[in-house]
């Protein structure tokens, strides 16, 4: 069984509006509730630690969902700081070698089959860790300073990193703390682990495990929920 770490302390500046995107409602429940449900309804997930902004007035105060424990903690100024805070709030009896799953609160459309594949990738005895991702399918253009096309970039072997990302509790804590101490902003957990010279595995996941960033993404999620 694995604990889930859910960074939910963002204010969603890119989305606009006053309500942070993790608290927008779809089918009568917040995006965060959908995300926690997707994680906690999986048989391999033991519980969740959710990182919230300080004094978050919208947090419903859950201590248990789907019969599993939910722990809230205060996140930080960046996603990486929030993840680090949540790692420190894990129950003390979660061994340092145990894998944890870090998953964005804003990614509610996670499929159980994707979680199955990710967990399977970490079942090998000496696994470093793994992330869900998908190959880049569009042609990539590099822009010049005034918006013209400077170059076409090769897309072979380029992947888009999703979450969950799965690493060992102790190693991920050290990797994030080290990057923070060096003033390097890591944008996902794998980046912190890669900086240690380790090589996490890419697990191809579904394209519909998208992050809610714009109002169109929210409409897409509402559509996905209505189809279930
Ligand atoms: O802003 P972005 O969509 O990249 O955020 C990804 C996830 O990280 C969101 O679930 C957001 O709530 C979380 N986050 C956080 N603490 C921050 C910034 C973002 O927990 N300081």
PDB file of N, CA and C and ligand atoms in Angstrom, residues 7-11 14 21-22 51 76-79 82 104-106 211-213, ligand 1:
ATOM      1  N   UNK A   7      -0.454  17.928  -3.536  1.00  0.00           N
ATOM      2  CA  UNK A   7      -0.256  19.369  -3.400  1.00  0.00           C
ATOM      3  C   UNK A   7      -1.510  20.106  -3.875  1.00  0.00           C
ATOM      4  N   UNK A   8      -2.117  20.877  -2.954  1.00  0.00           N
ATOM      5  CA  UNK A   8      -3.364  21.593  -3.264  1.00  0.00           C
ATOM      6  C   UNK A   8      -3.294  23.001  -2.691  1.00  0.00           C
ATOM      7  N   UNK A   9      -2.075  23.564  -2.652  1.00  0.00           N
ATOM      8  CA  UNK A   9      -1.892  24.870  -2.023  1.00  0.00           C
ATOM      9  C   UNK A   9      -1.775  25.992  -3.050  1.00  0.00           C
ATOM     10  N   UNK A  10      -2.022  25.659  -4.318  1.00  0.00           N
ATOM     11  CA  UNK A  10      -1.893  26.680  -5.357  1.00  0.00           C
ATOM     12  C   UNK A  10      -3.083  27.613  -5.362  1.00  0.00           C
ATOM     13  N   UNK A  11      -2.841  28.825  -5.855  1.00  0.00           N
ATOM     14  CA  UNK A  11      -3.952  29.774  -5.930  1.00  0.00           C
ATOM     15  C   UNK A  11      -4.531  29.860  -7.342  1.00  0.00           C
ATOM     16  N   UNK A  14      -3.215  31.276 -13.105  1.00  0.00           N
ATOM     17  CA  UNK A  14      -3.432  31.183 -14.553  1.00  0.00           C
ATOM     18  C   UNK A  14      -4.897  30.962 -14.902  1.00  0.00           C
ATOM     19  N   UNK A  21      -8.666  26.689  -8.386  1.00  0.00           N
ATOM     20  CA  UNK A  21      -9.265  25.685  -9.279  1.00  0.00           C
ATOM     21  C   UNK A  21      -9.580  24.364  -8.588  1.00  0.00           C
ATOM     22  N   UNK A  22      -8.825  24.012  -7.536  1.00  0.00           N
ATOM     23  CA  UNK A  22      -9.107  22.738  -6.860  1.00  0.00           C
ATOM     24  C   UNK A  22     -10.442  22.765  -6.122  1.00  0.00           C
ATOM     25  N   UNK A  51      -1.608  19.057   0.961  1.00  0.00           N
ATOM     26  CA  UNK A  51      -0.967  20.321   1.337  1.00  0.00           C
ATOM     27  C   UNK A  51      -1.877  21.473   0.925  1.00  0.00           C
ATOM     28  N   UNK A  76       3.554  25.278   0.762  1.00  0.00           N
ATOM     29  CA  UNK A  76       4.526  26.366   0.681  1.00  0.00           C
ATOM     30  C   UNK A  76       4.273  27.271  -0.509  1.00  0.00           C
ATOM     31  N   UNK A  77       5.281  28.091  -0.812  1.00  0.00           N
ATOM     32  CA  UNK A  77       5.134  29.096  -1.867  1.00  0.00           C
ATOM     33  C   UNK A  77       5.228  28.491  -3.267  1.00  0.00           C
ATOM     34  N   UNK A  78       5.842  27.320  -3.371  1.00  0.00           N
ATOM     35  CA  UNK A  78       5.936  26.642  -4.668  1.00  0.00           C
ATOM     36  C   UNK A  78       5.375  25.232  -4.516  1.00  0.00           C
ATOM     37  N   UNK A  79       5.109  24.605  -5.666  1.00  0.00           N
ATOM     38  CA  UNK A  79       4.595  23.236  -5.628  1.00  0.00           C
ATOM     39  C   UNK A  79       5.584  22.316  -4.900  1.00  0.00           C
ATOM     40  N   UNK A  82       5.372  22.657  -1.253  1.00  0.00           N
ATOM     41  CA  UNK A  82       4.140  22.027  -0.747  1.00  0.00           C
ATOM     42  C   UNK A  82       4.326  20.515  -0.643  1.00  0.00           C
ATOM     43  N   UNK A 104      -1.097  15.868  -8.449  1.00  0.00           N
ATOM     44  CA  UNK A 104      -1.669  17.218  -8.423  1.00  0.00           C
ATOM     45  C   UNK A 104      -3.154  17.195  -8.065  1.00  0.00           C
ATOM     46  N   UNK A 105      -3.543  18.086  -7.154  1.00  0.00           N
ATOM     47  CA  UNK A 105      -4.964  18.235  -6.824  1.00  0.00           C
ATOM     48  C   UNK A 105      -5.768  18.600  -8.069  1.00  0.00           C
ATOM     49  N   UNK A 106      -5.113  19.286  -8.998  1.00  0.00           N
ATOM     50  CA  UNK A 106      -5.801  19.803 -10.188  1.00  0.00           C
ATOM     51  C   UNK A 106      -5.858  18.785 -11.329  1.00  0.00           C
ATOM     52  N   UNK A 211      -4.306  18.264 -16.579  1.00  0.00           N
ATOM     53  CA  UNK A 211      -4.330  19.177 -15.429  1.00  0.00           C
ATOM     54  C   UNK A 211      -5.291  20.315 -15.736  1.00  0.00           C
ATOM     55  N   UNK A 212      -6.136  20.653 -14.777  1.00  0.00           N
ATOM     56  CA  UNK A 212      -7.057  21.766 -14.999  1.00  0.00           C
ATOM     57  C   UNK A 212      -6.274  23.068 -14.854  1.00  0.00           C
ATOM     58  N   UNK A 213      -6.117  23.759 -15.961  1.00  0.00           N
ATOM     59  CA  UNK A 213      -5.362  25.009 -15.988  1.00  0.00           C
ATOM     60  C   UNK A 213      -6.238  26.164 -16.482  1.00  0.00           C
TER      61      UNK A 213
HETATM   62  O1  LIG B   1      -0.108  25.693 -10.695  1.00  0.00           O
HETATM   63  P1  LIG B   1      -0.027  24.278 -11.143  1.00  0.00           P
HETATM   64  O2  LIG B   1      -1.239  23.853 -11.926  1.00  0.00           O
HETATM   65  O3  LIG B   1       1.245  23.874 -11.769  1.00  0.00           O
HETATM   66  O4  LIG B   1      -0.103  23.437  -9.776  1.00  0.00           O
HETATM   67  C1  LIG B   1      -0.029  22.040  -9.752  1.00  0.00           C
HETATM   68  C2  LIG B   1      -0.490  21.560  -8.387  1.00  0.00           C
HETATM   69  O5  LIG B   1       0.381  22.026  -7.381  1.00  0.00           O
HETATM   70  C3  LIG B   1      -1.894  22.077  -8.028  1.00  0.00           C
HETATM   71  O6  LIG B   1      -2.626  20.993  -7.503  1.00  0.00           O
HETATM   72  C4  LIG B   1      -1.609  23.167  -7.011  1.00  0.00           C
HETATM   73  O7  LIG B   1      -2.631  23.329  -6.051  1.00  0.00           O
HETATM   74  C5  LIG B   1      -0.337  22.667  -6.346  1.00  0.00           C
HETATM   75  N1  LIG B   1       0.480  23.746  -5.772  1.00  0.00           N
HETATM   76  C6  LIG B   1       0.804  23.694  -4.409  1.00  0.00           C
HETATM   77  N2  LIG B   1       1.540  24.710  -3.836  1.00  0.00           N
HETATM   78  C7  LIG B   1       1.943  25.762  -4.577  1.00  0.00           C
HETATM   79  C8  LIG B   1       1.632  25.827  -5.964  1.00  0.00           C
HETATM   80  C9  LIG B   1       0.906  24.796  -6.536  1.00  0.00           C
HETATM   81  O8  LIG B   1       0.423  22.745  -3.716  1.00  0.00           O
HETATM   82  N3  LIG B   1       2.619  26.739  -3.969  1.00  0.00           N
END
